Tab-separated table of C-alpha atoms in Angstrom:
chain	number	residue	atom	x	y	z
F	1	LEU	CA	3.949	1.697	-20.363
F	2	LEU	CA	4.835	3.377	-23.544
F	3	MET	CA	8.480	2.234	-24.096
F	4	THR	CA	10.691	-0.642	-22.807
F	5	HIS	CA	14.267	-1.186	-23.582
F	6	GLY	CA	14.527	1.603	-25.915
F	7	GLU	CA	11.466	0.451	-28.175
F	8	LEU	CA	7.791	1.397	-28.239
F	9	THR	CA	5.367	-0.698	-26.616
F	10	PRO	CA	2.199	-1.780	-28.431
F	11	LEU	CA	0.474	0.864	-26.514
F	12	GLY	CA	3.122	3.448	-27.439
F	13	LYS	CA	2.759	2.549	-31.106
F	14	LEU	CA	-1.066	2.913	-30.994
F	15	LEU	CA	-0.759	6.384	-29.302
F	16	CYS	CA	1.740	7.529	-31.979
F	17	HIS	CA	-1.171	7.628	-34.516
F	18	PHE	CA	-2.838	10.469	-32.446
F	19	VAL	CA	0.167	12.067	-30.208
F	20	VAL	CA	3.652	12.343	-30.297
F	21	VAL	CA	5.646	9.974	-27.891
F	22	ASP	CA	8.898	11.445	-27.132
F	23	GLU	CA	11.292	8.347	-27.541
F	24	ASN	CA	14.491	10.551	-26.575
F	25	SER	CA	12.758	10.786	-23.121
F	26	ASP	CA	12.001	6.918	-23.019
F	27	GLY	CA	8.536	7.686	-23.233
F	28	SER	CA	8.186	10.031	-20.383
F	29	ILE	CA	6.938	13.004	-22.387
F	30	VAL	CA	4.058	12.957	-24.643
F	31	ASN	CA	2.932	15.990	-26.914
F	32	LEU	CA	-0.699	16.005	-26.932
F	33	GLY	CA	-0.964	18.625	-29.829
F	34	VAL	CA	-4.379	19.665	-30.556
F	35	PHE	CA	-5.688	17.469	-28.042
F	36	TYR	CA	-4.161	19.494	-25.256
F	37	LEU	CA	-5.876	22.836	-26.513
F	38	LEU	CA	-9.060	20.727	-26.424
F	39	TYR	CA	-8.321	19.788	-22.941
F	40	MET	CA	-7.632	23.303	-21.921
F	41	GLY	CA	-10.861	24.309	-23.373
F	42	LEU	CA	-12.938	21.736	-21.718
F	43	LEU	CA	-11.234	22.675	-18.483
F	44	ALA	CA	-12.366	26.230	-18.702
F	45	VAL	CA	-15.856	25.214	-19.489
F	46	PHE	CA	-15.977	22.754	-16.751
F	47	CYS	CA	-14.579	25.132	-14.006
F	48	THR	CA	-17.388	27.737	-14.760
F	49	ASN	CA	-20.262	25.457	-14.864
F	50	ALA	CA	-19.178	23.092	-12.247
F	51	ILE	CA	-19.539	25.876	-9.555
F	52	ASN	CA	-22.758	27.166	-11.237
F	53	ILE	CA	-24.361	23.817	-10.820
F	54	HIS	CA	-23.365	23.227	-7.445
F	55	ALA	CA	-25.068	26.187	-5.776
F	56	GLY	CA	-28.483	27.627	-4.860
F	57	ILE	CA	-28.250	28.098	-1.340
F	58	ASN	CA	-26.894	31.237	0.621
F	59	GLY	CA	-23.030	31.218	0.631
F	60	LEU	CA	-22.238	28.163	-1.285
F	61	GLU	CA	-21.041	29.661	-4.374
F	62	VAL	CA	-18.606	32.277	-2.849
F	63	GLY	CA	-17.834	29.826	-0.097
F	64	GLN	CA	-16.661	26.828	-2.157
F	65	SER	CA	-14.759	29.337	-4.455
F	66	TYR	CA	-12.942	30.754	-1.576
F	67	VAL	CA	-11.831	27.446	0.008
F	68	ILE	CA	-10.551	26.368	-3.562
F	69	GLY	CA	-8.920	29.671	-4.085
F	70	CYS	CA	-7.179	29.230	-0.579
F	71	ALA	CA	-6.009	25.693	-1.563
F	72	VAL	CA	-4.634	27.167	-5.027
F	73	LEU	CA	-2.808	30.115	-3.268
F	74	PHE	CA	-1.465	27.521	-0.589
F	75	HIS	CA	-0.327	25.229	-3.497
F	76	ASN	CA	1.560	28.377	-5.376
F	77	LEU	CA	3.267	29.346	-2.103
F	78	VAL	CA	4.661	26.050	-1.732
F	79	GLU	CA	6.011	25.730	-5.251
F	80	ILE	CA	7.380	29.208	-4.971
F	81	ASP	CA	9.253	28.333	-1.757
F	82	ASN	CA	10.582	25.030	-3.221
F	83	GLY	CA	11.865	26.864	-6.305
F	84	SER	CA	9.841	25.182	-8.757
F	85	LEU	CA	10.730	25.413	-12.500
F	86	SER	CA	7.265	26.996	-12.940
F	87	ARG	CA	7.959	29.562	-10.120
F	88	GLU	CA	7.297	32.698	-12.169
F	89	ASN	CA	3.661	31.049	-13.296
F	90	HIS	CA	3.089	30.406	-9.528
F	91	VAL	CA	3.852	33.806	-8.707
F	92	PHE	CA	1.555	35.052	-11.485
F	93	SER	CA	-1.184	32.629	-9.960
F	94	ALA	CA	-0.650	33.851	-6.288
F	95	MET	CA	-0.944	37.424	-7.293
F	96	ILE	CA	-4.312	36.874	-9.061
F	97	MET	CA	-5.475	34.674	-6.073
F	98	LEU	CA	-4.687	37.237	-3.424
F	99	SER	CA	-6.935	39.713	-5.318
F	100	PHE	CA	-9.623	37.139	-5.859
F	101	LEU	CA	-9.514	35.882	-2.211
F	102	GLY	CA	-9.811	39.559	-1.049
F	103	VAL	CA	-13.034	40.314	-3.207
F	104	SER	CA	-14.583	36.758	-2.283
F	105	LEU	CA	-14.216	37.286	1.431
F	106	ALA	CA	-15.666	40.673	1.119
F	107	LEU	CA	-18.609	39.201	-0.880
F	108	LEU	CA	-19.124	36.220	1.362
F	109	ARG	CA	-19.748	38.543	4.196
F	110	HIS	CA	-22.900	39.744	2.341
F	111	ASN	CA	-23.778	36.547	0.777
F	112	TRP	CA	-23.729	34.482	3.978
F	113	TYR	CA	-27.105	33.168	5.430
F	114	PRO	CA	-29.366	35.511	5.596
F	115	ALA	CA	-28.026	36.830	2.332
F	116	THR	CA	-28.443	40.494	1.414
F	117	VAL	CA	-26.398	40.121	-1.747
F	118	PHE	CA	-27.113	37.252	-4.440
F	119	VAL	CA	-24.367	36.400	-6.715
F	120	GLY	CA	-26.503	34.583	-9.702
F	121	ASP	CA	-24.527	33.076	-12.718
F	122	THR	CA	-21.998	36.038	-13.010
F	123	TYR	CA	-19.796	35.371	-9.895
F	124	CYS	CA	-19.979	31.487	-10.771
F	125	TYR	CA	-18.537	32.185	-14.257
F	126	PHE	CA	-16.127	34.865	-13.093
F	127	ALA	CA	-14.795	32.535	-10.285
F	128	GLY	CA	-14.715	29.276	-12.621
F	129	MET	CA	-12.924	31.228	-15.307
F	130	THR	CA	-10.430	32.599	-12.810
F	131	PHE	CA	-9.305	29.284	-11.627
F	132	ALA	CA	-9.120	27.913	-15.318
F	133	VAL	CA	-6.652	30.782	-16.091
F	134	VAL	CA	-4.377	30.172	-13.026
F	135	GLY	CA	-4.482	26.565	-13.535
F	136	ILE	CA	-3.618	26.880	-17.401
F	137	SER	CA	-1.056	29.520	-16.810
F	138	GLY	CA	0.330	28.123	-13.839
F	139	HIS	CA	0.734	24.620	-15.471
F	140	PHE	CA	-1.002	22.806	-12.581
F	141	SER	CA	-4.357	21.915	-14.348
F	142	LYS	CA	-4.361	18.592	-12.827
F	143	THR	CA	-3.930	19.578	-9.260
F	144	LEU	CA	-6.535	22.161	-9.870
F	145	LEU	CA	-8.990	19.353	-10.545
F	146	LEU	CA	-7.982	17.662	-7.401
F	147	PHE	CA	-9.472	20.674	-5.591
F	148	PHE	CA	-12.609	20.361	-7.587
F	149	LEU	CA	-13.485	16.928	-6.248
F	150	PRO	CA	-16.840	17.875	-4.750
F	151	GLN	CA	-17.767	19.693	-8.024
F	152	VAL	CA	-16.736	16.557	-10.073
F	153	ALA	CA	-18.824	14.337	-7.808
F	154	ASN	CA	-21.694	16.613	-8.319
F	155	PHE	CA	-21.417	16.724	-11.799
F	156	LEU	CA	-21.182	12.825	-12.228
F	157	TRP	CA	-24.074	12.195	-9.799
F	158	SER	CA	-26.051	14.864	-12.117
F	159	VAL	CA	-25.155	13.311	-15.319
F	160	PRO	CA	-28.437	11.426	-15.773
F	161	GLN	CA	-30.455	14.581	-15.314
F	162	LEU	CA	-28.160	16.728	-17.122
F	163	PHE	CA	-28.307	14.693	-20.368
F	164	ARG	CA	-31.890	13.966	-19.921
F	165	LEU	CA	-31.923	10.407	-19.071
F	166	VAL	CA	-34.423	11.035	-16.345
F	167	PRO	CA	-36.589	14.228	-15.884
F	168	CYS	CA	-34.512	17.253	-15.193
F	169	PRO	CA	-36.456	20.462	-14.174
F	170	LYS	CA	-35.290	24.007	-14.417
F	171	HIS	CA	-34.325	24.241	-10.761
F	172	ARG	CA	-33.134	21.621	-8.615
F	173	LEU	CA	-32.646	23.438	-5.572
F	174	PRO	CA	-33.616	21.701	-2.200
F	175	ARG	CA	-36.985	22.506	-0.677
F	176	PHE	CA	-37.384	24.591	2.201
F	177	ASN	CA	-40.118	23.185	4.761
F	178	VAL	CA	-42.112	26.191	6.133
F	179	GLU	CA	-43.276	24.084	9.156
F	180	SER	CA	-39.886	22.811	10.384
F	181	GLY	CA	-37.651	25.667	8.921
F	182	LYS	CA	-35.454	23.127	7.302
F	183	MET	CA	-34.098	22.453	3.972
F	184	GLU	CA	-35.315	19.028	2.485
F	185	PRO	CA	-34.516	17.014	-0.782
F	186	SER	CA	-36.536	18.373	-3.760
F	187	ARG	CA	-38.202	15.750	-5.958
F	188	VAL	CA	-39.294	15.506	-9.576
F	189	ARG	CA	-41.971	13.215	-11.038
F	190	ARG	CA	-40.907	10.760	-13.461
F	191	GLY	CA	-42.512	8.429	-15.819
F	192	ASN	CA	-46.590	8.550	-15.702
F	193	GLY	CA	-46.138	11.356	-13.080
F	194	LYS	CA	-47.089	9.173	-10.117
F	195	GLU	CA	-43.529	8.205	-9.403
F	196	GLU	CA	-41.210	10.773	-7.869
F	197	MET	CA	-37.538	10.710	-7.460
F	198	VAL	CA	-35.105	13.238	-5.619
F	199	ASN	CA	-33.364	15.485	-7.833
F	200	MET	CA	-29.677	14.217	-8.521
F	201	THR	CA	-27.308	17.103	-7.110
F	202	LEU	CA	-24.632	16.857	-4.340
F	203	ILE	CA	-26.783	19.192	-2.160
F	204	ASN	CA	-29.808	17.050	-2.235
F	205	LEU	CA	-27.570	13.826	-1.619
F	206	THR	CA	-26.418	15.477	1.592
F	207	LEU	CA	-29.660	16.020	2.773
F	208	GLN	CA	-30.773	12.387	1.855
F	209	ILE	CA	-27.655	11.137	3.994
F	210	LEU	CA	-27.610	13.305	6.776
F	211	GLY	CA	-31.462	14.516	6.924
F	212	PRO	CA	-33.137	17.793	6.862
F	213	MET	CA	-31.172	20.812	8.200
F	214	SER	CA	-31.100	24.505	8.386
F	215	GLU	CA	-29.930	26.352	5.143
F	216	GLU	CA	-26.733	27.730	7.079
F	217	ARG	CA	-25.899	24.321	8.549
F	218	LEU	CA	-26.170	22.658	5.314
F	219	CYS	CA	-23.798	25.325	3.581
F	220	ILE	CA	-21.359	24.789	6.543
F	221	VAL	CA	-21.359	20.921	6.068
F	222	LEU	CA	-20.830	21.379	1.972
F	223	LEU	CA	-18.125	23.826	2.794
F	224	ALA	CA	-16.436	21.375	5.290
F	225	PHE	CA	-16.737	18.622	2.816
F	226	GLN	CA	-14.968	20.889	0.311
F	227	THR	CA	-12.221	21.787	2.752
F	228	ILE	CA	-11.516	18.137	3.286
F	229	CYS	CA	-11.217	17.393	-0.364
F	230	CYS	CA	-8.931	20.201	-0.751
F	231	CYS	CA	-6.879	18.978	1.971
F	232	PHE	CA	-6.956	15.546	0.240
F	233	GLY	CA	-6.109	17.136	-3.174
F	234	LEU	CA	-2.978	18.559	-1.647
F	235	TYR	CA	-1.891	15.406	0.120
F	236	VAL	CA	-2.049	13.586	-3.083
F	237	ARG	CA	-0.140	16.230	-4.962
F	238	TYR	CA	2.682	16.143	-2.478
F	239	ASN	CA	2.675	12.715	-1.254
F	240	LEU	CA	1.140	10.636	-4.192
F	241	ALA	CA	2.376	12.721	-7.324
F	242	GLN	CA	4.295	9.799	-8.577
F	243	LEU	CA	1.472	7.505	-8.623
F	244	VAL	CA	-1.098	10.206	-9.977
F	245	PHE	CA	0.781	12.318	-12.358
F	246	ASP	CA	3.824	10.381	-13.589
């Protein structure tokens, strides 16, 4: 796309005004410069906040972090076994992940429904920053985003409320129905106050699609979806990498 027959294409010439296209590598290497630093900063912000807004029921914050951590560790071990050029970086990431998974598994035992320990924002920021650090230091930030597909979907679905295009309450947690003992989608009033809409989160969307369910079952469904997405991310990384990354 950037070079053909040893010359820059119109797209390559356009990009040269913003980044450095390496002509010696036939355009396969692009030095993003300051834009790479901006991307790294945005990745750290996204990882911490993505977990924090996909939360609110017992076990979900720690559970999703544990699943992502397992996917990251598996990726690290595969790269180490394959003799990757970034082998040392993956060893560093694996060491952090092993400690992180041990701590998270112990915490999950007490945070699972019915929870006796509540993690709040502190764990979400800790987990998100841990993933950002290993993703950046291990040079697999793009692969890391594949493991965050549910969080990306939750963010995109939440954009209208996050950017105040529609009313956004302080808390968008699902509503607990005392009579049925099940979780139901929470709603917010819009317009003149007579019309209601379901809060735009992946948790509420799941309840809309699958119907009311207990808090524990809801968490299991969301973690199962997280696991499927992480497996899909690994499949893309090791089978479709040339189409996605190159």
